[in-house]
Short mmCIF file of C-alpha atoms and ligand atoms in Angstrom, two decimals:
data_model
loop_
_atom_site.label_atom_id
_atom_site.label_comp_id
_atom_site.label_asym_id
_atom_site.label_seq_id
_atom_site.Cartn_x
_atom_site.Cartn_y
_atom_site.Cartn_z
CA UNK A 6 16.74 29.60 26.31
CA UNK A 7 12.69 29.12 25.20
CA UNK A 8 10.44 30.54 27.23
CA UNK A 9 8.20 28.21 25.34
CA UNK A 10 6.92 24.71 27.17
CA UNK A 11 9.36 21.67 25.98
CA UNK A 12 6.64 19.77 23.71
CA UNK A 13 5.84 23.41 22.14
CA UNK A 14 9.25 23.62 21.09
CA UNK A 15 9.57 20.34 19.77
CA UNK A 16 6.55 20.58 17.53
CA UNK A 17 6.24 21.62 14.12
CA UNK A 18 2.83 24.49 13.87
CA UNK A 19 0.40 23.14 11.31
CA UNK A 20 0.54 24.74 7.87
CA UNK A 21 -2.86 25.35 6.52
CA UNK A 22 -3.26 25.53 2.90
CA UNK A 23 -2.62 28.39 1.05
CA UNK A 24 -5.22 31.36 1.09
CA UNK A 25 -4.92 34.38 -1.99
CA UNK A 26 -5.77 37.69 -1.27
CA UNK A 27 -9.58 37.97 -1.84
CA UNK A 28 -10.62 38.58 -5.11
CA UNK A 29 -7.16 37.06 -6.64
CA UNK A 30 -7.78 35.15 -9.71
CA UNK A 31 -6.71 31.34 -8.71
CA UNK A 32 -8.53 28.19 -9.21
CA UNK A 33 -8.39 27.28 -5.43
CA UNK A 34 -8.40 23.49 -5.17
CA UNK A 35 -6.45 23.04 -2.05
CA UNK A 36 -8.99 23.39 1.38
CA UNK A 37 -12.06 21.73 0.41
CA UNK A 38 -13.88 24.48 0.33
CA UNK A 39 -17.64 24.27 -1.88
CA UNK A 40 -17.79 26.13 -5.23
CA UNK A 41 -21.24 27.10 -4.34
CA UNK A 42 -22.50 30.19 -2.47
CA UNK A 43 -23.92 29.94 0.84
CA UNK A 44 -27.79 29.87 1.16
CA UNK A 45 -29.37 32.86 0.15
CA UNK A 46 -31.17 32.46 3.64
CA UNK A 47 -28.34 32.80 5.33
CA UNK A 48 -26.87 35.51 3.18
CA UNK A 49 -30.19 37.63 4.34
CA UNK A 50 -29.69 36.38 8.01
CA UNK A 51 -26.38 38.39 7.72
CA UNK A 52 -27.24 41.27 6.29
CA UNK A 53 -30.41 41.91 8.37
CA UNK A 54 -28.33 41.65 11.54
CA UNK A 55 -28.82 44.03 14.03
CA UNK A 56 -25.64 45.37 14.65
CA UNK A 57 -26.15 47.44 17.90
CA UNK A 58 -26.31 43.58 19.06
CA UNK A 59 -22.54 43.98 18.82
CA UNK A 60 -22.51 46.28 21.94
CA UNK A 61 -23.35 42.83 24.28
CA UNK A 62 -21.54 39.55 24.73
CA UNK A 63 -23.35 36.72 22.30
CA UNK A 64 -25.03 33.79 24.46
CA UNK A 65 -22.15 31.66 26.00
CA UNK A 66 -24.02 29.34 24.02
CA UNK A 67 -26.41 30.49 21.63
CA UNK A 68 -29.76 29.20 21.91
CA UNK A 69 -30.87 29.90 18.01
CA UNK A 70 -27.83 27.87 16.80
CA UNK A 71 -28.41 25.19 19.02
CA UNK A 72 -31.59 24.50 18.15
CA UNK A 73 -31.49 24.44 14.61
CA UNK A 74 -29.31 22.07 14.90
CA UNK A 75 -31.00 20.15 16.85
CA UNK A 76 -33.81 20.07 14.55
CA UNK A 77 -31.99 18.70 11.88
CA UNK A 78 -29.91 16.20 13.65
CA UNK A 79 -32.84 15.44 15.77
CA UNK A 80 -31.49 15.06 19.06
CA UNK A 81 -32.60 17.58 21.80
CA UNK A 82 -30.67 21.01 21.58
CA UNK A 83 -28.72 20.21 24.93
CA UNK A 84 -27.02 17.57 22.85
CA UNK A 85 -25.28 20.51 20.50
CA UNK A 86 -22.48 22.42 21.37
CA UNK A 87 -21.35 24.85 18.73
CA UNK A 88 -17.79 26.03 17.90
CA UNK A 89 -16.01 28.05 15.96
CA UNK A 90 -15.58 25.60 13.57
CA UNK A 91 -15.04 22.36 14.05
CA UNK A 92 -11.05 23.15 15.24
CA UNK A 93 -12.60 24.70 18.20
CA UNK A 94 -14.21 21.65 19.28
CA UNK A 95 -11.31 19.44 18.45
CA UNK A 96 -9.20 21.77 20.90
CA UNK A 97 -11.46 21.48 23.84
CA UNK A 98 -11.33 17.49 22.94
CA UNK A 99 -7.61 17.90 23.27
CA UNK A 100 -7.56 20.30 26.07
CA UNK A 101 -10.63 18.77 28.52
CA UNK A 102 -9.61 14.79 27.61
CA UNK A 103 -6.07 14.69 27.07
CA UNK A 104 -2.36 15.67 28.40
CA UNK A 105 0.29 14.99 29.60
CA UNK A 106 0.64 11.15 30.86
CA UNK A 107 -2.43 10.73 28.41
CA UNK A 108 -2.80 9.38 24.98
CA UNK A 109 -4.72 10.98 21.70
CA UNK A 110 -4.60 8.04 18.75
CA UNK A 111 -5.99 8.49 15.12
CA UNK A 112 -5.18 6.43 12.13
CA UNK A 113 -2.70 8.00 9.47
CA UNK A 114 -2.57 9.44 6.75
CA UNK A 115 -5.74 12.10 8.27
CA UNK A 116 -6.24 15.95 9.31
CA UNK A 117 -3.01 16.80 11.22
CA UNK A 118 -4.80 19.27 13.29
CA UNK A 119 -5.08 16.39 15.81
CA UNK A 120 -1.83 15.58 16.10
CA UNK A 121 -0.92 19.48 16.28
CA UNK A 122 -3.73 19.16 19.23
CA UNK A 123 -2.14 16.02 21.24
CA UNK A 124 1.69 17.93 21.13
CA UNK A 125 -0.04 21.39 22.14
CA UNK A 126 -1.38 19.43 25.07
CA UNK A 127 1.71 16.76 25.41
CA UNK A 128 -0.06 13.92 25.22
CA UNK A 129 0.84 11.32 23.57
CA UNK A 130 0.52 10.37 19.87
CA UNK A 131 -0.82 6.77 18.88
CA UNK A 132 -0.66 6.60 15.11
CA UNK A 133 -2.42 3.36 13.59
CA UNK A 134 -1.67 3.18 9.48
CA UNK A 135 -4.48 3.15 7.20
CA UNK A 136 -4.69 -0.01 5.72
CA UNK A 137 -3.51 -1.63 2.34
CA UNK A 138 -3.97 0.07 -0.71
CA UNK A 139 -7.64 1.64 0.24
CA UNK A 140 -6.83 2.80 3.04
CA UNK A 141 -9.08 0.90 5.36
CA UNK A 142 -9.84 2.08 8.49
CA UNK A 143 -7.63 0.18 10.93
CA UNK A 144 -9.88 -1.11 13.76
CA UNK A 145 -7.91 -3.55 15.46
CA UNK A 146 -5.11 -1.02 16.21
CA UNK A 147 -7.00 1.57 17.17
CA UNK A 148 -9.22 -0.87 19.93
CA UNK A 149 -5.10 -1.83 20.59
CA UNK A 150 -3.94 1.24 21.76
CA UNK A 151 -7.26 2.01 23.72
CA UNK A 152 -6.21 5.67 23.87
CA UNK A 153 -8.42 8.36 26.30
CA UNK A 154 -9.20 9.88 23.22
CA UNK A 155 -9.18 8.88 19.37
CA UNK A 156 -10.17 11.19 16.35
CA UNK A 157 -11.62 9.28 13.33
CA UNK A 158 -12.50 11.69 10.39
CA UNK A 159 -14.96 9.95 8.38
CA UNK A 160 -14.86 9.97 5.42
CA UNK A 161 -11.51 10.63 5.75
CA UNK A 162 -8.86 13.28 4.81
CA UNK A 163 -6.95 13.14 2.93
CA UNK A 164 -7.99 9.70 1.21
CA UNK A 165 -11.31 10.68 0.73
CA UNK A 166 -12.32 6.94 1.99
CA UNK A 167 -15.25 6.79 4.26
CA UNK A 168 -15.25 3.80 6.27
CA UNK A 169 -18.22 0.87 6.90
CA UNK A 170 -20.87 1.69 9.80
CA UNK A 171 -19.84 -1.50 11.00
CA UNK A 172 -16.26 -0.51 11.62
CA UNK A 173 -17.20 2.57 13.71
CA UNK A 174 -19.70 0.74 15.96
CA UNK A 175 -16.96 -1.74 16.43
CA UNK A 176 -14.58 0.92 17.47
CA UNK A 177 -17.41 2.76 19.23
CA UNK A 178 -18.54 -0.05 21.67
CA UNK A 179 -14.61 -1.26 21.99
CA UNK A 180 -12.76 2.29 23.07
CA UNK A 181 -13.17 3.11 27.15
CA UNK A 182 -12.34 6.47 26.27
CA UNK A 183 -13.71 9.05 24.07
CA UNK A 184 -14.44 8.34 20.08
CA UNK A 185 -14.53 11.59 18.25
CA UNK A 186 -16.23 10.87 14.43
CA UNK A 187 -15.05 14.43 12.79
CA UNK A 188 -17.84 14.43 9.93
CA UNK A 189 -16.56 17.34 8.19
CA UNK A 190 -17.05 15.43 5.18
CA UNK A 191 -20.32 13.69 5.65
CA UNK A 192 -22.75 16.03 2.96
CA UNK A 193 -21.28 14.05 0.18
CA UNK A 194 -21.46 10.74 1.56
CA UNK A 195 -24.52 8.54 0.07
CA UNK A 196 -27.19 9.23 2.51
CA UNK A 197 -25.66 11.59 4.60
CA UNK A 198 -26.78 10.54 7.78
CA UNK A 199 -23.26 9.66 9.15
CA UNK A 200 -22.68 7.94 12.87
CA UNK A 201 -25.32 10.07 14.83
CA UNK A 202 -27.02 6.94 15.48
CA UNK A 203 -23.54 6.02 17.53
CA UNK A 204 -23.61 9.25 19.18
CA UNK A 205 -27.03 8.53 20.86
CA UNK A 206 -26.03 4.92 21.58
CA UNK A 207 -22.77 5.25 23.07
CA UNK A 208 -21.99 7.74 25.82
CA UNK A 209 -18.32 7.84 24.74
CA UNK A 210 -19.19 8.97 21.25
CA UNK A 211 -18.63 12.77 19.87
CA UNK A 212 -19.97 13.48 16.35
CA UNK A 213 -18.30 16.59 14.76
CA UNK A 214 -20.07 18.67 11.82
CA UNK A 215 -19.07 21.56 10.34
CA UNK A 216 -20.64 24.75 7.84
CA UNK A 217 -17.28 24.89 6.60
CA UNK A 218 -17.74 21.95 3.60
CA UNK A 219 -21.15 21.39 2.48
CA UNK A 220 -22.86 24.55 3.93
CA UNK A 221 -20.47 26.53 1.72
CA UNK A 222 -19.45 28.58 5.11
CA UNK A 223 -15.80 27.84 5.63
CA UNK A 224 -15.24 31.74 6.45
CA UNK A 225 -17.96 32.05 8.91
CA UNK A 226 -16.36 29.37 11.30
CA UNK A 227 -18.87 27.17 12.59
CA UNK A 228 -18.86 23.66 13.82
CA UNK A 229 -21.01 21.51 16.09
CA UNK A 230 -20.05 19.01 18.57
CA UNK A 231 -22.92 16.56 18.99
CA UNK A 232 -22.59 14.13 21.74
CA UNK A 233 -24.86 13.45 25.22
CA UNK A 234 -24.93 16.49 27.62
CA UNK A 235 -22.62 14.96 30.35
CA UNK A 236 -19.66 14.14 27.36
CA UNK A 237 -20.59 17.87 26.26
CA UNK A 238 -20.71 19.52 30.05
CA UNK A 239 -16.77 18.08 30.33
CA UNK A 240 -15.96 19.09 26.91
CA UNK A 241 -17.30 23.10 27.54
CA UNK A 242 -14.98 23.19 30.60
CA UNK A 243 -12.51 23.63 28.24
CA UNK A 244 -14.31 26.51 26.21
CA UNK A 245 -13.81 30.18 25.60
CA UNK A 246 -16.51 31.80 27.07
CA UNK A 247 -18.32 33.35 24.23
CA UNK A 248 -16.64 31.52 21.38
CA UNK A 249 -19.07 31.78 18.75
CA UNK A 250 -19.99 35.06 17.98
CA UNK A 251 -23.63 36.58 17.57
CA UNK A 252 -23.51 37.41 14.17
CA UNK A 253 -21.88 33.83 13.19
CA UNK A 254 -24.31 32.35 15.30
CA UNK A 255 -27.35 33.84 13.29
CA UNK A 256 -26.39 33.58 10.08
CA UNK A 257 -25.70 29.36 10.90
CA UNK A 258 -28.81 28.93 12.14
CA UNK A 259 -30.12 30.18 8.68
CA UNK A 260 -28.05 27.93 7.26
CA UNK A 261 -28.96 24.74 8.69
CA UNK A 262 -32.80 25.59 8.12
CA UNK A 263 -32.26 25.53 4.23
CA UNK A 264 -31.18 21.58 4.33
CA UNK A 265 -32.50 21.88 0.31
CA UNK A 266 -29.94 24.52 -0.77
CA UNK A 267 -26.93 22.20 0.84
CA UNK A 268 -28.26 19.37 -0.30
CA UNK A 269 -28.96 20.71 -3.62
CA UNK A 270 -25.18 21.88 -4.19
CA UNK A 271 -23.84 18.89 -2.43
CA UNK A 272 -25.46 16.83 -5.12
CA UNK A 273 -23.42 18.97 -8.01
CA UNK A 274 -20.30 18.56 -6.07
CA UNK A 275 -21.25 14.75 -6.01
CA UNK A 276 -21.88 14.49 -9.68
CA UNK A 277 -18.75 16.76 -10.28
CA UNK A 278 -16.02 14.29 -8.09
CA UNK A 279 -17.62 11.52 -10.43
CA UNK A 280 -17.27 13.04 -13.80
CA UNK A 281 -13.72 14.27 -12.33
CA UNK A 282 -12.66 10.97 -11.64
CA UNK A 283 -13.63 9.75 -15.12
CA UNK A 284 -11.32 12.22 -16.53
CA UNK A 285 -8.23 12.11 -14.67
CA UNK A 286 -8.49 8.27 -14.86
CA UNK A 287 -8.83 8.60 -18.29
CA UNK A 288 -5.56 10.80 -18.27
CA UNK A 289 -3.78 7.62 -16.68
CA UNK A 290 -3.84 9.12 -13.07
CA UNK A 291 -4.24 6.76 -10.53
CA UNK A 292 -7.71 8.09 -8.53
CA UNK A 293 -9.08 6.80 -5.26
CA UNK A 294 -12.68 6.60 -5.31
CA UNK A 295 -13.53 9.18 -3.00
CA UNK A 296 -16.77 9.71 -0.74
CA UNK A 297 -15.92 13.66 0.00
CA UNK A 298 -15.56 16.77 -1.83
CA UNK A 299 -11.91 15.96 -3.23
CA UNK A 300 -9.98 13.51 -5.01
CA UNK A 301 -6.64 11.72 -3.59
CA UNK A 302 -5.29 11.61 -7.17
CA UNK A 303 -1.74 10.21 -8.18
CA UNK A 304 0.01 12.03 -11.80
CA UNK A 305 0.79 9.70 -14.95
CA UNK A 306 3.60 8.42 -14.49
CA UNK A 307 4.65 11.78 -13.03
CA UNK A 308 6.25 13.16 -10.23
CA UNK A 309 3.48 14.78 -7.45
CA UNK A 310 5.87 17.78 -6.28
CA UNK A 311 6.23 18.66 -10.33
CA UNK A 312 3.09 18.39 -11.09
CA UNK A 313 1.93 20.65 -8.17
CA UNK A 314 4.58 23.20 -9.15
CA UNK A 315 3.44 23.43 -12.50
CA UNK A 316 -0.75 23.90 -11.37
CA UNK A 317 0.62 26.13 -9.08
CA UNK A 318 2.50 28.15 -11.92
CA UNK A 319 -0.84 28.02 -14.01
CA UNK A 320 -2.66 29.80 -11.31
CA UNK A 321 -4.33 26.30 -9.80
CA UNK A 322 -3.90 25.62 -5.93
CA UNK A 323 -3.85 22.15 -5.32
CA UNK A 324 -2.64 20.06 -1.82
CA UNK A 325 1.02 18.29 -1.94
CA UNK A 326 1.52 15.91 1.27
CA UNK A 327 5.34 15.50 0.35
CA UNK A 328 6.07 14.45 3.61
CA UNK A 329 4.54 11.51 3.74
CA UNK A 330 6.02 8.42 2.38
CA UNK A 331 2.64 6.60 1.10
CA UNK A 332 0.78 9.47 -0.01
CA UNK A 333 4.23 11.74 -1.01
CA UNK A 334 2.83 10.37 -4.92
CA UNK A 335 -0.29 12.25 -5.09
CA UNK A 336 -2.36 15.21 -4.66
CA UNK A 337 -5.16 16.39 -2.93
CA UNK A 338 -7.83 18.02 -5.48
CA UNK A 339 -11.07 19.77 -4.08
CA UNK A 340 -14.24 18.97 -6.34
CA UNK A 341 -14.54 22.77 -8.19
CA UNK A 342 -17.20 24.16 -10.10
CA UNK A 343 -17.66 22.72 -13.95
CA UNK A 344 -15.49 25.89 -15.08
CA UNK A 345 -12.57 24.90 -11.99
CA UNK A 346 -12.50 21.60 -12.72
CA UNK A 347 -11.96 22.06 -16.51
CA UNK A 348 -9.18 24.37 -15.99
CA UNK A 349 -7.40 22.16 -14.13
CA UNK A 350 -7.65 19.01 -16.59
CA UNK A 351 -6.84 21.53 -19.44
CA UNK A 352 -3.99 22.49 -17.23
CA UNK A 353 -2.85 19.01 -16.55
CA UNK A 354 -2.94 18.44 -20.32
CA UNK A 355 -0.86 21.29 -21.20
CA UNK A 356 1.30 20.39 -18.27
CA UNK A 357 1.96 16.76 -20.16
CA UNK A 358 2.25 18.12 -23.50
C1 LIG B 30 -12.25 20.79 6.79
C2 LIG B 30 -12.17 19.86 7.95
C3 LIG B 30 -12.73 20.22 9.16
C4 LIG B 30 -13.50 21.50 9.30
O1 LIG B 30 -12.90 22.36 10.15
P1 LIG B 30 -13.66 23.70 10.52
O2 LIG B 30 -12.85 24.18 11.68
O3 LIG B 30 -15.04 23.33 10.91
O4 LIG B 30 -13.60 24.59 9.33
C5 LIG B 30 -12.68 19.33 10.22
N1 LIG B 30 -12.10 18.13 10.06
C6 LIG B 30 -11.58 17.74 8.89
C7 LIG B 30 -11.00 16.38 8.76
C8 LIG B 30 -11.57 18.61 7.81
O5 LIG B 30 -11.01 18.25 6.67
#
């Protein structure tokens, strides 16, 4: 007998991609994480921290973070509430919005965290594919199946295809229940400036950012839900009380205020995907054009689970979606550094040799 809830027991848990022991020498292109280091800003932030702040509870929600976000997203702070990381936020989403009797949709392939979400909560799943052979972003199902809550990451995981303005609005203005836009990826779009716009024009409308990708922050966990304050004030019911933590908190705030050092490194992530498609296409693999910080990539002529077996074996980490029947051909490859990237196409060479 479970003691566990019946949809807990029928789930599978989400497998995050591997992690190595810090300071292990792997060329880690499996989690999207940034080459770069964090701002130098924020580094300071962090080490001139007063610890004996430790001995209090943090700000249920802390006023510094909020409003340097707000500053840069330019919407008044009370439109900002932080998490830790964007997960967090996607679990109140879950949590506050849906259940049982209820409905989470989101197209597939994309981040399984929000299916792991809807079964956590046993609501149910509404899965609309991607279309065709670029994976478009499938509107018309998605306004279909009208659920209380749909997740859109744009641009998308793990395609990498970020999806027309005009698309969004159209789902924004069509849904009665709550549009979530996760823009984890949005730093290494073209101008950056992602759906806010449908955020302030639609009440039903929650943009998601995160430090995790461009900001180079992944390990400090930070995310921001940004959204009116009555979508937010439902949301936070479903918070932990103090669930970003003071020294996180301080060290984000940094981070946001340098907007030149993320841009700067999201701009040599940029140039890197393009060079990086260049090659592998010039390998013969089969590369989506990608507006993120990784590459949906498909082997010559070879087999995806080999060809991740034998990076692995060479010390690169790289993502394998076996599972999935339209994507089971490819791998996911985070944008590295110059010296990254080149060990994995000299890698992928001596793989084919
Ligand atoms: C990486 C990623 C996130 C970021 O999650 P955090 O919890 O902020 O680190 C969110 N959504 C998608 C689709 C991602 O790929």
């Amino acid at each position: 007998m479970s003691v566990f809830r019946s949809n807990i027991d029928a789930m599978e848990a989400y497998v995050p991609g591997e992690q190595a022991a810090p300071g292990a020498k792997v060329v880690k292109l499996n989690t999207n994480e940034n080459p770069y280091p964090p701002s130098p800003k924020a580094v300071a932030a962090g080490r001139e921290f007063d610890y004996e702040r430790l001995r209090v509870y943090p700000q249920a929600v802390s006023r510094k973070l909020t409003a340097a976000a707000a500053q840069v997203f330019d919407v008044p702070p009370e439109w900002v509430l932080p998490g830790n990381g964007s997960d967090d936020i996607i679990m109140m989403l879950a949590r506050s919005v849906a259940g049982a009797g209820r409905r989470i949709a989101y197209p597939v392939p994309t981040f399984t965290f929000y299916q792991t979400q809807a079964q956590v909560e046993g609501a149910r799943c509404v899965e609309a594919p991607y279309e065709g052979d670029g994976f478009v972003l499938p509107v018309e199902g998605l306004l279909e199946a009208n659920a209380e809550l749909t997740f859109v990451a744009n641009p998308n995981s793990p395609t990498g295809v970020a999806a027309p303005a005009e698309q969004l609005e159209r789902l924004a203005a069509g849904l009665s229940g709550v549009l979530c836009i996760d823009e984890a990826y949005v730093d290494f779009t073209g101008d950056g400036r992602g759906a806010l716009d449908l955020a302030r024009k639609h009440e039903n409308v929650i943009v998601l950012r995160t430090l995790s990708k461009g900001y180079s922050l992944a390990g400090l966990r930070i995310g921001l839900g940004i959204a009116n304050p009555d979508l937010l004030a439902g949301v936070a019911k479903a918070k932990q009380i103090y669930n970003v933590d003071a020294l996180a908190a301080e060290v984000a705030a940094a981070a946001l205020e340098d907007q030149a050092w993320k841009n700067a490194n999201a701009a040599r992530v940029v140039a890197s995907r393009e060079k990086l498609t260049a090659e592998l296409t010039a390998l013969g693999w089969r590369v989506l054009p990608s507006a993120a910080n990784f590459l949906l990539a498909g082997p010559a002529g070879g087999d995806a689970a080999e060809v991740f077996k034998a990076l692995r074996e060479r010390g690169i980490y790289v993502r394998y979606y076996g599972k999935d029947p339209r994507i089971a051909d490819r791998l996911r490859i985070t944008v590295g550094g110059e010296e990254d990237n080149a060990a994995l196409l000299a890698a992928i060479k001596d793989i084919s040799a």
